[in-house]
Amino acid sequence: MSLKNFFTGKSGVRLWVNIGLMLLVLVAVPLATFYMLNTFTRHGEKIEVPSVTGLSFEEASRLLQERGLVAAVADSVYNQDAEAGSVWEQLPVSGYEVKGGRVVYLTIAMKEAPLTRLPDVVNLGSLREAVSVLNSLGFKLTPHESVPDKPKDLVLGVKQGAREVIAGDMLPRGQVLTLMIGEGEADSLEVDTFLADYLMDEAVMVDDIYSELDTEVDVEL
């Protein structure tokens, strides 16, 4: 079979059909892939995230849905300045450009402050440690209340307003507390007490010795 007959005969027709199909596949596959990528990734689509802080969750969710976005509660916090049930924070923040279907995470303001167990700061002794522990738990501190004739900076108690509270009490996080601390000289009371006890013991011991001596003298006489 000559080369001309190969390209013009029945076998030639099949060859050209196969070549055409191959070219079609080479062109169609990249185009289809590009189209699918654009569809799934929303290439070039940008949606500006609206501000939903201060709105109720229902209002925020509806507004985000109208923009093609999805609202989701990520956390809840207590803030006395925020309306209970309103959006306190959002992520991404307003003005950020995202693609459609993006989840916007919302932090919702709680109705009441969570309760926290008051630690035993009296046994800590150190004022610095007591302040650090209470601040780390979210409590707020007023200027300390000084107690005279007590060792300086020794933690003696905790007050909530005019009421004294003790370790183990459940208090709202963010509660304002006052530490009662000594204002005397450092460890002065402890030293004085120790010295007084020591002298008292010595005096008792001396009295006992003299009593025994007097008893022995009386017996001999």
mmCIF file of N, CA, C and O in Angstrom, residues 102-137:
data_model
loop_
_atom_site.group_PDB
_atom_site.id
_atom_site.type_symbol
_atom_site.label_atom_id
_atom_site.label_comp_id
_atom_site.label_asym_id
_atom_site.label_seq_id
_atom_site.Cartn_x
_atom_site.Cartn_y
_atom_site.Cartn_z
ATOM 1 N N ARG A 102 -17.606 31.661 52.871
ATOM 2 C CA ARG A 102 -16.633 31.733 53.971
ATOM 3 C C ARG A 102 -17.383 31.812 55.305
ATOM 4 O O ARG A 102 -18.398 32.472 55.440
ATOM 5 N N VAL A 103 -16.864 31.114 56.308
ATOM 6 C CA VAL A 103 -17.450 31.131 57.650
ATOM 7 C C VAL A 103 -16.909 32.341 58.406
ATOM 8 O O VAL A 103 -15.690 32.563 58.465
ATOM 9 N N VAL A 104 -17.812 33.114 58.997
ATOM 10 C CA VAL A 104 -17.439 34.245 59.849
ATOM 11 C C VAL A 104 -17.703 33.820 61.293
ATOM 12 O O VAL A 104 -18.835 33.524 61.669
ATOM 13 N N TYR A 105 -16.647 33.777 62.095
ATOM 14 C CA TYR A 105 -16.754 33.315 63.469
ATOM 15 C C TYR A 105 -17.111 34.473 64.395
ATOM 16 O O TYR A 105 -16.468 35.533 64.358
ATOM 17 N N LEU A 106 -18.124 34.251 65.230
ATOM 18 C CA LEU A 106 -18.653 35.307 66.081
ATOM 19 C C LEU A 106 -18.444 34.968 67.552
ATOM 20 O O LEU A 106 -18.588 33.816 67.970
ATOM 21 N N THR A 107 -18.100 36.005 68.343
ATOM 22 C CA THR A 107 -18.020 35.882 69.795
ATOM 23 C C THR A 107 -19.223 36.601 70.386
ATOM 24 O O THR A 107 -19.425 37.787 70.129
ATOM 25 N N ILE A 108 -20.033 35.868 71.157
ATOM 26 C CA ILE A 108 -21.295 36.382 71.668
ATOM 27 C C ILE A 108 -21.145 36.805 73.128
ATOM 28 O O ILE A 108 -20.488 36.128 73.922
ATOM 29 N N ALA A 109 -21.758 37.945 73.479
ATOM 30 C CA ALA A 109 -21.732 38.431 74.860
ATOM 31 C C ALA A 109 -22.664 37.598 75.727
ATOM 32 O O ALA A 109 -23.801 37.319 75.345
ATOM 33 N N MET A 110 -22.183 37.184 76.895
ATOM 34 C CA MET A 110 -22.961 36.358 77.808
ATOM 35 C C MET A 110 -23.897 37.218 78.650
ATOM 36 O O MET A 110 -23.657 38.417 78.853
ATOM 37 N N LYS A 111 -24.958 36.593 79.168
ATOM 38 C CA LYS A 111 -25.907 37.311 80.010
ATOM 39 C C LYS A 111 -25.343 37.564 81.403
ATOM 40 O O LYS A 111 -25.588 38.605 82.003
ATOM 41 N N GLU A 112 -24.609 36.602 81.929
ATOM 42 C CA GLU A 112 -24.056 36.720 83.270
ATOM 43 C C GLU A 112 -22.592 36.319 83.260
ATOM 44 O O GLU A 112 -22.165 35.496 82.446
ATOM 45 N N ALA A 113 -21.859 36.911 84.200
ATOM 46 C CA ALA A 113 -20.443 36.580 84.309
ATOM 47 C C ALA A 113 -20.279 35.169 84.855
ATOM 48 O O ALA A 113 -21.009 34.765 85.762
ATOM 49 N N PRO A 114 -19.350 34.390 84.332
ATOM 50 C CA PRO A 114 -19.109 33.045 84.867
ATOM 51 C C PRO A 114 -18.545 33.124 86.281
ATOM 52 O O PRO A 114 -17.848 34.075 86.637
ATOM 53 N N LEU A 115 -18.861 32.129 87.095
ATOM 54 C CA LEU A 115 -18.394 32.114 88.485
ATOM 55 C C LEU A 115 -17.008 31.485 88.570
ATOM 56 O O LEU A 115 -16.702 30.523 87.869
ATOM 57 N N THR A 116 -16.207 32.043 89.465
ATOM 58 C CA THR A 116 -14.850 31.548 89.679
ATOM 59 C C THR A 116 -14.639 31.323 91.169
ATOM 60 O O THR A 116 -15.056 32.152 91.992
ATOM 61 N N ARG A 117 -13.998 30.223 91.516
ATOM 62 C CA ARG A 117 -13.749 29.908 92.920
ATOM 63 C C ARG A 117 -12.606 30.789 93.454
ATOM 64 O O ARG A 117 -11.539 30.869 92.841
ATOM 65 N N LEU A 118 -12.847 31.450 94.578
ATOM 66 C CA LEU A 118 -11.823 32.309 95.174
ATOM 67 C C LEU A 118 -10.709 31.449 95.756
ATOM 68 O O LEU A 118 -10.974 30.568 96.586
ATOM 69 N N PRO A 119 -9.465 31.673 95.343
ATOM 70 C CA PRO A 119 -8.355 30.866 95.871
ATOM 71 C C PRO A 119 -7.981 31.313 97.291
ATOM 72 O O PRO A 119 -8.373 32.377 97.747
ATOM 73 N N ASP A 120 -7.215 30.492 97.957
ATOM 74 C CA ASP A 120 -6.771 30.798 99.320
ATOM 75 C C ASP A 120 -5.528 31.675 99.250
ATOM 76 O O ASP A 120 -4.399 31.195 99.366
ATOM 77 N N VAL A 121 -5.748 32.981 99.068
ATOM 78 C CA VAL A 121 -4.610 33.905 98.950
ATOM 79 C C VAL A 121 -4.045 34.268 100.309
ATOM 80 O O VAL A 121 -2.931 34.792 100.401
ATOM 81 N N VAL A 122 -4.804 34.013 101.389
ATOM 82 C CA VAL A 122 -4.302 34.336 102.728
ATOM 83 C C VAL A 122 -3.106 33.462 103.062
ATOM 84 O O VAL A 122 -2.096 33.927 103.592
ATOM 85 N N ASN A 123 -3.209 32.178 102.723
ATOM 86 C CA ASN A 123 -2.107 31.270 103.023
ATOM 87 C C ASN A 123 -0.907 31.486 102.102
ATOM 88 O O ASN A 123 0.180 30.976 102.384
ATOM 89 N N LEU A 124 -1.121 32.203 100.994
ATOM 90 C CA LEU A 124 0.031 32.532 100.151
ATOM 91 C C LEU A 124 0.976 33.456 100.889
ATOM 92 O O LEU A 124 2.190 33.394 100.690
ATOM 93 N N GLY A 125 0.399 34.321 101.718
ATOM 94 C CA GLY A 125 1.225 35.217 102.525
ATOM 95 C C GLY A 125 1.733 36.419 101.761
ATOM 96 O O GLY A 125 1.586 37.550 102.186
ATOM 97 N N SER A 126 2.316 36.188 100.608
ATOM 98 C CA SER A 126 2.924 37.254 99.821
ATOM 99 C C SER A 126 1.865 38.074 99.098
ATOM 100 O O SER A 126 0.981 37.529 98.427
ATOM 101 N N LEU A 127 1.942 39.388 99.241
ATOM 102 C CA LEU A 127 1.010 40.284 98.554
ATOM 103 C C LEU A 127 1.174 40.185 97.048
ATOM 104 O O LEU A 127 0.188 40.164 96.303
ATOM 105 N N ARG A 128 2.392 40.100 96.592
ATOM 106 C CA ARG A 128 2.645 40.037 95.153
ATOM 107 C C ARG A 128 2.021 38.787 94.546
ATOM 108 O O ARG A 128 1.390 38.844 93.497
ATOM 109 N N GLU A 129 2.156 37.649 95.218
ATOM 110 C CA GLU A 129 1.567 36.408 94.709
ATOM 111 C C GLU A 129 0.048 36.481 94.719
ATOM 112 O O GLU A 129 -0.616 36.011 93.792
ATOM 113 N N ALA A 130 -0.522 37.067 95.770
ATOM 114 C CA ALA A 130 -1.975 37.178 95.861
ATOM 115 C C ALA A 130 -2.535 38.024 94.730
ATOM 116 O O ALA A 130 -3.534 37.666 94.094
ATOM 117 N N VAL A 131 -1.906 39.159 94.458
ATOM 118 C CA VAL A 131 -2.355 40.039 93.369
ATOM 119 C C VAL A 131 -2.241 39.329 92.029
ATOM 120 O O VAL A 131 -3.141 39.399 91.187
ATOM 121 N N SER A 132 -1.137 38.623 91.817
ATOM 122 C CA SER A 132 -0.922 37.929 90.554
ATOM 123 C C SER A 132 -1.969 36.848 90.331
ATOM 124 O O SER A 132 -2.529 36.718 89.231
ATOM 125 N N VAL A 133 -2.283 36.070 91.372
ATOM 126 C CA VAL A 133 -3.261 34.980 91.248
ATOM 127 C C VAL A 133 -4.651 35.537 90.971
ATOM 128 O O VAL A 133 -5.371 35.054 90.080
ATOM 129 N N LEU A 134 -5.062 36.558 91.704
ATOM 130 C CA LEU A 134 -6.398 37.121 91.528
ATOM 131 C C LEU A 134 -6.558 37.768 90.153
ATOM 132 O O LEU A 134 -7.601 37.636 89.508
ATOM 133 N N ASN A 135 -5.535 38.472 89.708
ATOM 134 C CA ASN A 135 -5.602 39.086 88.369
ATOM 135 C C ASN A 135 -5.674 38.037 87.276
ATOM 136 O O ASN A 135 -6.396 38.203 86.282
ATOM 137 N N SER A 136 -4.950 36.937 87.435
ATOM 138 C CA SER A 136 -4.956 35.887 86.415
ATOM 139 C C SER A 136 -6.324 35.216 86.312
ATOM 140 O O SER A 136 -6.677 34.681 85.261
ATOM 141 N N LEU A 137 -7.113 35.249 87.389
ATOM 142 C CA LEU A 137 -8.450 34.657 87.385
ATOM 143 C C LEU A 137 -9.519 35.634 86.919
ATOM 144 O O LEU A 137 -10.698 35.273 86.849
#
